[in-house]
């Protein structure tokens, strides 16, 4: 251990940290320092226990059962609430159903999950000896499904049903694809066609691989298989709050924003001809954005052109697959077609719910009678889809169909308390994913109409969301957690989440309105709570805390994917909400910067409750300013402070090891950044 | 001039801020993320520091980072770590500190890298209040240095001698800690606590492991160690030498283990004493400043001061790597401003966040529990003292959170030290730790002499001394009649001093048992909500949050306890687990 070795190591560390290209010297030094290859990692330990997800094989009386492994407790919430999967009994026909949250039966589960309904129908209409094992998992991706298919052989299955496709966004994209997309961005003009083509091919390629692997996996095994392709709630399609903003930044972004504002105005004025014209213009500027298609679909529906509306809505839906921001999960036409084509190639039968629902609705577009939100099914949707699935399965097994009469007689006798909870969860989920007031209100009303208990649940929720205290300590939590509402919400309201508090304005307003229609007036109480918990008073408040940030969950989780200690806006507008009074002026300490410059003369505009208060210059480096905003700008209760950032000139394309991050930075550069945002009332 | 100090990426990340020479705030990242010893870039602590100092990022002149990443990498390369192995590259990338300070914290200004041991030394000297002093730092390892000797005068530090890795007293201590079946970087305290039960029968064997050399140097006999590139601290030869196999974690403690612990403590004290004599002879200084993990051995510190050549000693209360943030910042400040640190001598470590009575009221309004709020602090202190006198165990949450590993009356669990059952009770209800470790006493400073053989103040619980009390204090007295004392005075720690005075009025005893407010394996509580959850999750009798008291006996907490226990047990604490994903 001589000093020579120390000197060599110092020199090598210097070369490495200086990113030196002197490879000869680096290698020389490496050979001077005796090199020892990295220790084998301890993670390669072979797990000799047979496992299927959260289940672990256990011998009971000499028979293999699969029991939930307490070690996997953390994941129980996204799996079926089934403790033990018993061994298959003699003479039973065992179906194993895999799938995503739609197959889990969100928001009815654990009560009316599709696997449960499928079993009921098969028992009633085919044979008492059929059973369905539920292995549907929320948030599961296609690769995990394949893994589960492999592991589930231990359950002695006769048939596999896979109900998936909603979680296939962004699948199959390779490093080369990312390189190709990056290359197509050049010169400030995004090559949209190229992106569309690359991602479309990636999905198709992935689907091919999926079914090829599935085929290899099941070949030689006597297992029948049915793949169910989900459908999307087209009638309630709304571009989410996050998605409504600029998607990618390029030379057209400026104009796109202007035209979008005009279209919104035309839409408000009901000038549909103008809306159509402007929407076409928007598509010419950015064909991969959803909003214009949503508007065109609206016009088509007004004109009674259902087929045309379907086209537009499906286009809108397709375009979410190109978004780099948070989108609602769900199938799109590109993925649907890829699955159908690949499944056919490998001779796997498919059941396409688009066709099933279209037939059921006699050509009308699917909406809230079949869906609770954008993709999760109502009991009616579950009944129709699972009836058809049962029929297809019997056909696969026997070559015959179930009698239509038997199917028609099948009913889900829904418990009103469960329905109420499901509607409440649906309202919450729609709100948190940036959907409109109308659908949220609809579900709030349905929840209240279904069962009286809803009032208590809503009151509890309002209390929990309006306070800073962690939900875990809130006195209402115990009730909510142990009621149907808590059980059915599953991952929807995560009572365990302690510090993630936000103001949830849209949902709270919807609840308050629905309650008011029932003669229950809680607005004042909530207003008081908000005043005591979050209000801007005379002491300093940090507006960058989550409760002052955007009011929808999706925008909240989208806002800081860079995980910086400061606020980074990757859209054109930053919104802050706070409760205050109109009695005193407010002082704001703001430290901001615009790292990606816009056109030289453009300014940053600060609006208070839609009134322009001031315009600030762009600043390449952090700049601290103090703003005194007179009380006339404010109102008692909830106020909005909005910042309009100028459009950044296209970001530099950088190449690091993290290609996805490079792409995100290039396509959705930072529009503006805030390091300090303190706010307080000034005493006169 | 405003400087931020950061330590990160190894253990106990922390951030502090010095505004115009004044130490305004400091906190460990683990307190915010609730991940014990969180090594991540201290984003939350950084935000807290800026807010507490009322400064925006553009007003920060420099960020000082507590070690030199390139030097550190060279040591790792020397050890044989394969830089070109991807996992290693990711972990050890020497450009990471600067990159993350730029990208994640958004800082565009000057970044100053201060050597690890210079950070330790500075963290002690600049806050000691001494004009000049000798410096001694000892830890496991920083970049290369494991021990440094220095002298400081008029704001400049000269570290004139270093002992280099792999020779390290800290690693020797950790190796034996590991051999005795405790965790490295966390179990060292336990070994120190175990020592008084043993006899020093293995001193000779331990000197097989380490040999003292001339000047400040010493050498480890590497045959017995495997920390350079192995997965354990020691080689197979250690057990052979000691004549006993490695103790399995949580297994029974035998006399042998106690004797080894005692021997190790004695050897450490001997080494410290000898090297301190050397340092004194070279520097001629009367004052000694210490820092680095080894300086947290309060038993050795007490002995060094009593038996060593130095007249005065200052030990940095956050001597671990969290304190490196303080030293780096102080060093950069002194260097660039040419001014002294104003917060010297450091009188208190209440440098963390605080919460208002309104915050606490809002929290409790959300819960179903009954509580009593008092108009004044005096009333609250009286009511708390009454409960303590009745034998209640109190969760005590007041003012700003402490910086460093000790709870000193801001986030503490308190009890009557005279009660012989108290040690076992607290261990059973909350700490769940080894029964052999006594708790520490906090005492009104002007009453110290009557109870302890201690001639000076000890506000940070950094040295032990003998108990000389006539009254029996079983809960805080170690088997060798020693105690790790915190002295409390009205000026630096008024709320806690007031409580001690009230307790004395009721009982005649100016002492309380004081241990940190947390359950085993979790960081000390930071917010009122953390304290509330810790209260619910344990069997603490009363929770005192500011001026409000919650009594367990006045509440039916069964449902709440069940829910909290089930969820806390299930919960995986990782940085971003508060966000739900759900498809
Ligand atoms: Fe250290």
PDB file of C-alpha atoms in Angstrom, chain B residues 323-555:
ATOM      1  CA  UNK B 323     -22.133  18.599  11.574  1.00  0.00           C
ATOM      2  CA  UNK B 324     -19.836  18.661   8.548  1.00  0.00           C
ATOM      3  CA  UNK B 325     -22.378  21.004   6.981  1.00  0.00           C
ATOM      4  CA  UNK B 326     -21.797  23.518   9.798  1.00  0.00           C
ATOM      5  CA  UNK B 327     -18.043  23.292   9.485  1.00  0.00           C
ATOM      6  CA  UNK B 328     -17.999  23.650   5.719  1.00  0.00           C
ATOM      7  CA  UNK B 329     -20.234  26.714   5.908  1.00  0.00           C
ATOM      8  CA  UNK B 330     -18.284  28.303   8.757  1.00  0.00           C
ATOM      9  CA  UNK B 331     -15.002  27.706   6.983  1.00  0.00           C
ATOM     10  CA  UNK B 332     -16.251  29.249   3.745  1.00  0.00           C
ATOM     11  CA  UNK B 333     -17.761  32.178   5.612  1.00  0.00           C
ATOM     12  CA  UNK B 334     -14.608  32.920   7.607  1.00  0.00           C
ATOM     13  CA  UNK B 335     -12.415  32.551   4.559  1.00  0.00           C
ATOM     14  CA  UNK B 336     -14.391  34.825   2.278  1.00  0.00           C
ATOM     15  CA  UNK B 337     -15.702  37.413   4.702  1.00  0.00           C
ATOM     16  CA  UNK B 338     -12.644  37.586   6.942  1.00  0.00           C
ATOM     17  CA  UNK B 339     -15.046  37.778   9.883  1.00  0.00           C
ATOM     18  CA  UNK B 340     -15.759  35.665  12.907  1.00  0.00           C
ATOM     19  CA  UNK B 341     -18.773  33.471  13.267  1.00  0.00           C
ATOM     20  CA  UNK B 342     -21.033  35.468  15.541  1.00  0.00           C
ATOM     21  CA  UNK B 343     -22.797  32.447  17.014  1.00  0.00           C
ATOM     22  CA  UNK B 344     -19.730  31.490  19.046  1.00  0.00           C
ATOM     23  CA  UNK B 345     -19.487  30.054  21.557  1.00  0.00           C
ATOM     24  CA  UNK B 346     -22.421  27.949  20.473  1.00  0.00           C
ATOM     25  CA  UNK B 347     -24.900  28.130  23.328  1.00  0.00           C
ATOM     26  CA  UNK B 348     -27.756  26.139  21.933  1.00  0.00           C
ATOM     27  CA  UNK B 349     -28.561  23.804  19.074  1.00  0.00           C
ATOM     28  CA  UNK B 350     -32.218  24.764  18.711  1.00  0.00           C
ATOM     29  CA  UNK B 351     -31.702  25.422  15.026  1.00  0.00           C
ATOM     30  CA  UNK B 352     -34.577  23.488  13.492  1.00  0.00           C
ATOM     31  CA  UNK B 353     -38.199  24.323  12.643  1.00  0.00           C
ATOM     32  CA  UNK B 354     -40.724  25.533  15.194  1.00  0.00           C
ATOM     33  CA  UNK B 355     -44.502  25.593  15.198  1.00  0.00           C
ATOM     34  CA  UNK B 356     -47.007  27.991  16.667  1.00  0.00           C
ATOM     35  CA  UNK B 357     -49.695  27.225  19.202  1.00  0.00           C
ATOM     36  CA  UNK B 358     -52.175  27.910  16.392  1.00  0.00           C
ATOM     37  CA  UNK B 359     -50.574  25.148  14.290  1.00  0.00           C
ATOM     38  CA  UNK B 360     -50.905  22.821  17.259  1.00  0.00           C
ATOM     39  CA  UNK B 361     -54.510  23.883  17.900  1.00  0.00           C
ATOM     40  CA  UNK B 362     -55.422  23.190  14.279  1.00  0.00           C
ATOM     41  CA  UNK B 363     -53.824  19.774  14.430  1.00  0.00           C
ATOM     42  CA  UNK B 364     -55.637  18.803  17.602  1.00  0.00           C
ATOM     43  CA  UNK B 365     -58.956  20.148  16.318  1.00  0.00           C
ATOM     44  CA  UNK B 366     -58.700  17.614  13.525  1.00  0.00           C
ATOM     45  CA  UNK B 367     -58.349  14.753  15.971  1.00  0.00           C
ATOM     46  CA  UNK B 368     -60.864  13.252  18.329  1.00  0.00           C
ATOM     47  CA  UNK B 369     -58.701  13.632  21.419  1.00  0.00           C
ATOM     48  CA  UNK B 370     -59.407  15.721  24.497  1.00  0.00           C
ATOM     49  CA  UNK B 371     -56.707  18.100  25.502  1.00  0.00           C
ATOM     50  CA  UNK B 372     -56.110  21.005  27.843  1.00  0.00           C
ATOM     51  CA  UNK B 373     -54.563  24.218  26.613  1.00  0.00           C
ATOM     52  CA  UNK B 374     -52.958  26.627  29.060  1.00  0.00           C
ATOM     53  CA  UNK B 375     -52.869  30.365  28.714  1.00  0.00           C
ATOM     54  CA  UNK B 376     -49.277  30.706  29.814  1.00  0.00           C
ATOM     55  CA  UNK B 377     -46.101  28.699  29.608  1.00  0.00           C
ATOM     56  CA  UNK B 378     -45.798  28.761  33.425  1.00  0.00           C
ATOM     57  CA  UNK B 379     -49.162  27.060  33.849  1.00  0.00           C
ATOM     58  CA  UNK B 380     -48.209  24.438  31.299  1.00  0.00           C
ATOM     59  CA  UNK B 381     -44.874  23.836  33.050  1.00  0.00           C
ATOM     60  CA  UNK B 382     -46.665  23.443  36.405  1.00  0.00           C
ATOM     61  CA  UNK B 383     -49.178  21.014  34.990  1.00  0.00           C
ATOM     62  CA  UNK B 384     -46.436  19.005  33.272  1.00  0.00           C
ATOM     63  CA  UNK B 385     -44.307  18.897  36.418  1.00  0.00           C
ATOM     64  CA  UNK B 386     -47.282  17.548  38.371  1.00  0.00           C
ATOM     65  CA  UNK B 387     -47.660  14.716  35.912  1.00  0.00           C
ATOM     66  CA  UNK B 388     -43.935  13.939  36.030  1.00  0.00           C
ATOM     67  CA  UNK B 389     -44.049  13.891  39.806  1.00  0.00           C
ATOM     68  CA  UNK B 390     -46.875  11.376  39.594  1.00  0.00           C
ATOM     69  CA  UNK B 391     -44.631   9.090  37.588  1.00  0.00           C
ATOM     70  CA  UNK B 392     -45.986   9.879  34.151  1.00  0.00           C
ATOM     71  CA  UNK B 393     -43.840   9.603  31.041  1.00  0.00           C
ATOM     72  CA  UNK B 394     -44.121  12.765  28.958  1.00  0.00           C
ATOM     73  CA  UNK B 395     -43.635  13.435  25.251  1.00  0.00           C
ATOM     74  CA  UNK B 396     -42.294  16.971  25.308  1.00  0.00           C
ATOM     75  CA  UNK B 397     -42.471  19.141  22.180  1.00  0.00           C
ATOM     76  CA  UNK B 398     -41.387  22.782  22.522  1.00  0.00           C
ATOM     77  CA  UNK B 399     -39.948  25.467  20.300  1.00  0.00           C
ATOM     78  CA  UNK B 400     -37.329  24.769  17.708  1.00  0.00           C
ATOM     79  CA  UNK B 401     -36.003  21.297  16.962  1.00  0.00           C
ATOM     80  CA  UNK B 402     -32.456  20.386  17.978  1.00  0.00           C
ATOM     81  CA  UNK B 403     -29.659  19.936  15.463  1.00  0.00           C
ATOM     82  CA  UNK B 404     -27.498  16.864  16.005  1.00  0.00           C
ATOM     83  CA  UNK B 405     -28.185  13.452  17.462  1.00  0.00           C
ATOM     84  CA  UNK B 406     -29.314  14.558  20.959  1.00  0.00           C
ATOM     85  CA  UNK B 407     -32.695  15.715  22.166  1.00  0.00           C
ATOM     86  CA  UNK B 408     -32.067  18.547  24.610  1.00  0.00           C
ATOM     87  CA  UNK B 409     -35.525  19.668  25.614  1.00  0.00           C
ATOM     88  CA  UNK B 410     -37.091  20.567  22.288  1.00  0.00           C
ATOM     89  CA  UNK B 411     -38.170  17.081  21.194  1.00  0.00           C
ATOM     90  CA  UNK B 412     -37.696  14.946  24.309  1.00  0.00           C
ATOM     91  CA  UNK B 413     -39.267  12.168  26.299  1.00  0.00           C
ATOM     92  CA  UNK B 414     -39.107  13.082  29.983  1.00  0.00           C
ATOM     93  CA  UNK B 415     -39.643  11.232  33.250  1.00  0.00           C
ATOM     94  CA  UNK B 416     -38.825  11.182  36.945  1.00  0.00           C
ATOM     95  CA  UNK B 417     -35.206   9.949  37.324  1.00  0.00           C
ATOM     96  CA  UNK B 418     -35.777   8.800  40.922  1.00  0.00           C
ATOM     97  CA  UNK B 419     -38.194   6.082  39.956  1.00  0.00           C
ATOM     98  CA  UNK B 420     -36.378   2.720  39.856  1.00  0.00           C
ATOM     99  CA  UNK B 421     -38.836   1.276  37.348  1.00  0.00           C
ATOM    100  CA  UNK B 422     -38.634   4.144  34.939  1.00  0.00           C
ATOM    101  CA  UNK B 423     -35.832   2.789  32.791  1.00  0.00           C
ATOM    102  CA  UNK B 424     -37.643  -0.451  32.040  1.00  0.00           C
ATOM    103  CA  UNK B 425     -40.953   1.307  31.630  1.00  0.00           C
ATOM    104  CA  UNK B 426     -39.683   3.714  29.007  1.00  0.00           C
ATOM    105  CA  UNK B 427     -37.823   0.982  27.221  1.00  0.00           C
ATOM    106  CA  UNK B 428     -40.946  -1.117  27.076  1.00  0.00           C
ATOM    107  CA  UNK B 429     -43.319   1.668  26.066  1.00  0.00           C
ATOM    108  CA  UNK B 430     -41.341   3.525  23.485  1.00  0.00           C
ATOM    109  CA  UNK B 431     -37.649   3.120  23.051  1.00  0.00           C
ATOM    110  CA  UNK B 432     -37.625  -0.650  22.696  1.00  0.00           C
ATOM    111  CA  UNK B 433     -33.888  -0.560  23.143  1.00  0.00           C
ATOM    112  CA  UNK B 434     -31.371  -2.628  25.045  1.00  0.00           C
ATOM    113  CA  UNK B 435     -32.118  -2.567  28.740  1.00  0.00           C
ATOM    114  CA  UNK B 436     -28.461  -2.070  29.667  1.00  0.00           C
ATOM    115  CA  UNK B 437     -28.352   1.475  28.367  1.00  0.00           C
ATOM    116  CA  UNK B 438     -29.239   4.063  30.988  1.00  0.00           C
ATOM    117  CA  UNK B 439     -30.987   7.283  30.096  1.00  0.00           C
ATOM    118  CA  UNK B 440     -29.455  10.688  30.469  1.00  0.00           C
ATOM    119  CA  UNK B 441     -30.280  13.298  33.106  1.00  0.00           C
ATOM    120  CA  UNK B 442     -31.039  16.948  32.480  1.00  0.00           C
ATOM    121  CA  UNK B 443     -30.366  19.172  35.469  1.00  0.00           C
ATOM    122  CA  UNK B 444     -30.680  22.832  36.354  1.00  0.00           C
ATOM    123  CA  UNK B 445     -27.196  24.155  35.806  1.00  0.00           C
ATOM    124  CA  UNK B 446     -26.754  25.842  39.175  1.00  0.00           C
ATOM    125  CA  UNK B 447     -27.696  22.633  40.985  1.00  0.00           C
ATOM    126  CA  UNK B 448     -25.218  20.432  39.174  1.00  0.00           C
ATOM    127  CA  UNK B 449     -22.536  20.149  41.839  1.00  0.00           C
ATOM    128  CA  UNK B 450     -24.881  18.679  44.405  1.00  0.00           C
ATOM    129  CA  UNK B 451     -25.653  15.738  42.171  1.00  0.00           C
ATOM    130  CA  UNK B 452     -22.762  15.274  39.753  1.00  0.00           C
ATOM    131  CA  UNK B 453     -19.015  15.541  39.785  1.00  0.00           C
ATOM    132  CA  UNK B 454     -19.007  18.173  37.093  1.00  0.00           C
ATOM    133  CA  UNK B 455     -17.374  21.567  37.402  1.00  0.00           C
ATOM    134  CA  UNK B 456     -18.550  23.224  34.208  1.00  0.00           C
ATOM    135  CA  UNK B 457     -21.648  23.440  32.093  1.00  0.00           C
ATOM    136  CA  UNK B 458     -22.492  20.602  29.720  1.00  0.00           C
ATOM    137  CA  UNK B 459     -25.436  21.823  27.667  1.00  0.00           C
ATOM    138  CA  UNK B 460     -25.040  19.274  24.870  1.00  0.00           C
ATOM    139  CA  UNK B 461     -24.742  16.009  26.797  1.00  0.00           C
ATOM    140  CA  UNK B 462     -21.296  15.352  25.396  1.00  0.00           C
ATOM    141  CA  UNK B 463     -19.410  14.033  28.392  1.00  0.00           C
ATOM    142  CA  UNK B 464     -20.013  11.714  31.296  1.00  0.00           C
ATOM    143  CA  UNK B 465     -19.168  12.240  34.914  1.00  0.00           C
ATOM    144  CA  UNK B 466     -19.773  10.507  38.240  1.00  0.00           C
ATOM    145  CA  UNK B 467     -23.045  10.728  40.095  1.00  0.00           C
ATOM    146  CA  UNK B 468     -22.450  12.104  43.593  1.00  0.00           C
ATOM    147  CA  UNK B 469     -26.086  12.622  44.529  1.00  0.00           C
ATOM    148  CA  UNK B 470     -27.257  11.602  47.986  1.00  0.00           C
ATOM    149  CA  UNK B 471     -30.611  10.819  46.564  1.00  0.00           C
ATOM    150  CA  UNK B 472     -30.841   7.700  44.457  1.00  0.00           C
ATOM    151  CA  UNK B 473     -31.292   8.353  40.712  1.00  0.00           C
ATOM    152  CA  UNK B 474     -31.575   4.823  39.331  1.00  0.00           C
ATOM    153  CA  UNK B 475     -33.065   5.680  35.962  1.00  0.00           C
ATOM    154  CA  UNK B 476     -30.107   7.785  34.895  1.00  0.00           C
ATOM    155  CA  UNK B 477     -27.175   6.263  36.782  1.00  0.00           C
ATOM    156  CA  UNK B 478     -25.002   3.771  34.981  1.00  0.00           C
ATOM    157  CA  UNK B 479     -23.637   0.669  36.632  1.00  0.00           C
ATOM    158  CA  UNK B 480     -20.292   2.412  37.194  1.00  0.00           C
ATOM    159  CA  UNK B 481     -22.102   5.365  38.844  1.00  0.00           C
ATOM    160  CA  UNK B 482     -21.583   7.548  35.798  1.00  0.00           C
ATOM    161  CA  UNK B 483     -24.110   9.668  33.947  1.00  0.00           C
ATOM    162  CA  UNK B 484     -24.223  11.607  30.713  1.00  0.00           C
ATOM    163  CA  UNK B 485     -25.350  14.963  31.986  1.00  0.00           C
ATOM    164  CA  UNK B 486     -27.120  17.822  30.253  1.00  0.00           C
ATOM    165  CA  UNK B 487     -26.984  21.080  32.198  1.00  0.00           C
ATOM    166  CA  UNK B 488     -29.860  23.448  31.528  1.00  0.00           C
ATOM    167  CA  UNK B 489     -30.014  27.158  32.243  1.00  0.00           C
ATOM    168  CA  UNK B 490     -32.739  29.761  32.030  1.00  0.00           C
ATOM    169  CA  UNK B 491     -30.934  31.862  29.443  1.00  0.00           C
ATOM    170  CA  UNK B 492     -30.261  29.279  26.725  1.00  0.00           C
ATOM    171  CA  UNK B 493     -33.098  26.856  27.279  1.00  0.00           C
ATOM    172  CA  UNK B 494     -35.814  28.754  29.171  1.00  0.00           C
ATOM    173  CA  UNK B 495     -38.825  26.524  28.645  1.00  0.00           C
ATOM    174  CA  UNK B 496     -37.020  23.375  29.713  1.00  0.00           C
ATOM    175  CA  UNK B 497     -35.327  25.165  32.631  1.00  0.00           C
ATOM    176  CA  UNK B 498     -38.760  26.373  33.779  1.00  0.00           C
ATOM    177  CA  UNK B 499     -40.070  22.821  33.776  1.00  0.00           C
ATOM    178  CA  UNK B 500     -37.068  21.562  35.765  1.00  0.00           C
ATOM    179  CA  UNK B 501     -37.628  24.348  38.297  1.00  0.00           C
ATOM    180  CA  UNK B 502     -41.312  23.427  38.662  1.00  0.00           C
ATOM    181  CA  UNK B 503     -40.386  19.781  39.090  1.00  0.00           C
ATOM    182  CA  UNK B 504     -37.888  20.751  41.755  1.00  0.00           C
ATOM    183  CA  UNK B 505     -40.536  22.800  43.554  1.00  0.00           C
ATOM    184  CA  UNK B 506     -42.785  19.763  43.731  1.00  0.00           C
ATOM    185  CA  UNK B 507     -40.211  17.104  44.478  1.00  0.00           C
ATOM    186  CA  UNK B 508     -37.022  18.780  45.604  1.00  0.00           C
ATOM    187  CA  UNK B 509     -35.263  17.165  42.670  1.00  0.00           C
ATOM    188  CA  UNK B 510     -34.010  19.493  39.869  1.00  0.00           C
ATOM    189  CA  UNK B 511     -33.360  16.621  37.513  1.00  0.00           C
ATOM    190  CA  UNK B 512     -35.374  14.872  34.783  1.00  0.00           C
ATOM    191  CA  UNK B 513     -34.676  11.842  32.716  1.00  0.00           C
ATOM    192  CA  UNK B 514     -34.322  13.090  29.139  1.00  0.00           C
ATOM    193  CA  UNK B 515     -34.274  10.907  26.062  1.00  0.00           C
ATOM    194  CA  UNK B 516     -35.034  11.632  22.435  1.00  0.00           C
ATOM    195  CA  UNK B 517     -38.628  11.734  21.218  1.00  0.00           C
ATOM    196  CA  UNK B 518     -38.788   8.873  18.746  1.00  0.00           C
ATOM    197  CA  UNK B 519     -39.387   5.152  18.535  1.00  0.00           C
ATOM    198  CA  UNK B 520     -36.578   2.816  17.699  1.00  0.00           C
ATOM    199  CA  UNK B 521     -35.571   2.973  14.060  1.00  0.00           C
ATOM    200  CA  UNK B 522     -37.277   6.301  13.382  1.00  0.00           C
ATOM    201  CA  UNK B 523     -35.799   9.779  13.310  1.00  0.00           C
ATOM    202  CA  UNK B 524     -36.588  12.168  16.182  1.00  0.00           C
ATOM    203  CA  UNK B 525     -39.978  13.851  15.647  1.00  0.00           C
ATOM    204  CA  UNK B 526     -39.999  17.148  13.813  1.00  0.00           C
ATOM    205  CA  UNK B 527     -43.583  18.401  13.478  1.00  0.00           C
ATOM    206  CA  UNK B 528     -46.492  18.378  15.946  1.00  0.00           C
ATOM    207  CA  UNK B 529     -48.067  15.703  13.741  1.00  0.00           C
ATOM    208  CA  UNK B 530     -44.948  13.514  14.006  1.00  0.00           C
ATOM    209  CA  UNK B 531     -45.076  13.913  17.773  1.00  0.00           C
ATOM    210  CA  UNK B 532     -48.777  13.104  17.835  1.00  0.00           C
ATOM    211  CA  UNK B 533     -48.286   9.943  15.795  1.00  0.00           C
ATOM    212  CA  UNK B 534     -45.362   8.853  17.961  1.00  0.00           C
ATOM    213  CA  UNK B 535     -47.548   9.413  21.030  1.00  0.00           C
ATOM    214  CA  UNK B 536     -50.357   7.328  19.553  1.00  0.00           C
ATOM    215  CA  UNK B 537     -48.012   4.595  18.403  1.00  0.00           C
ATOM    216  CA  UNK B 538     -46.375   4.157  21.826  1.00  0.00           C
ATOM    217  CA  UNK B 539     -47.565   4.055  25.428  1.00  0.00           C
ATOM    218  CA  UNK B 540     -46.303   7.484  26.466  1.00  0.00           C
ATOM    219  CA  UNK B 541     -48.694   8.802  29.163  1.00  0.00           C
ATOM    220  CA  UNK B 542     -48.967  12.452  28.163  1.00  0.00           C
ATOM    221  CA  UNK B 543     -48.132  14.535  25.175  1.00  0.00           C
ATOM    222  CA  UNK B 544     -47.179  18.163  25.745  1.00  0.00           C
ATOM    223  CA  UNK B 545     -47.316  20.163  22.507  1.00  0.00           C
ATOM    224  CA  UNK B 546     -46.496  23.795  23.209  1.00  0.00           C
ATOM    225  CA  UNK B 547     -48.993  24.896  25.825  1.00  0.00           C
ATOM    226  CA  UNK B 548     -51.364  21.981  25.258  1.00  0.00           C
ATOM    227  CA  UNK B 549     -51.410  18.702  27.145  1.00  0.00           C
ATOM    228  CA  UNK B 550     -53.080  15.461  26.068  1.00  0.00           C
ATOM    229  CA  UNK B 551     -53.456  12.737  28.673  1.00  0.00           C
ATOM    230  CA  UNK B 552     -53.788   9.186  27.505  1.00  0.00           C
ATOM    231  CA  UNK B 553     -55.962   8.345  30.506  1.00  0.00           C
ATOM    232  CA  UNK B 554     -58.512  10.993  29.541  1.00  0.00           C
ATOM    233  CA  UNK B 555     -59.003   9.613  26.086  1.00  0.00           C
TER     234      UNK B 555
END
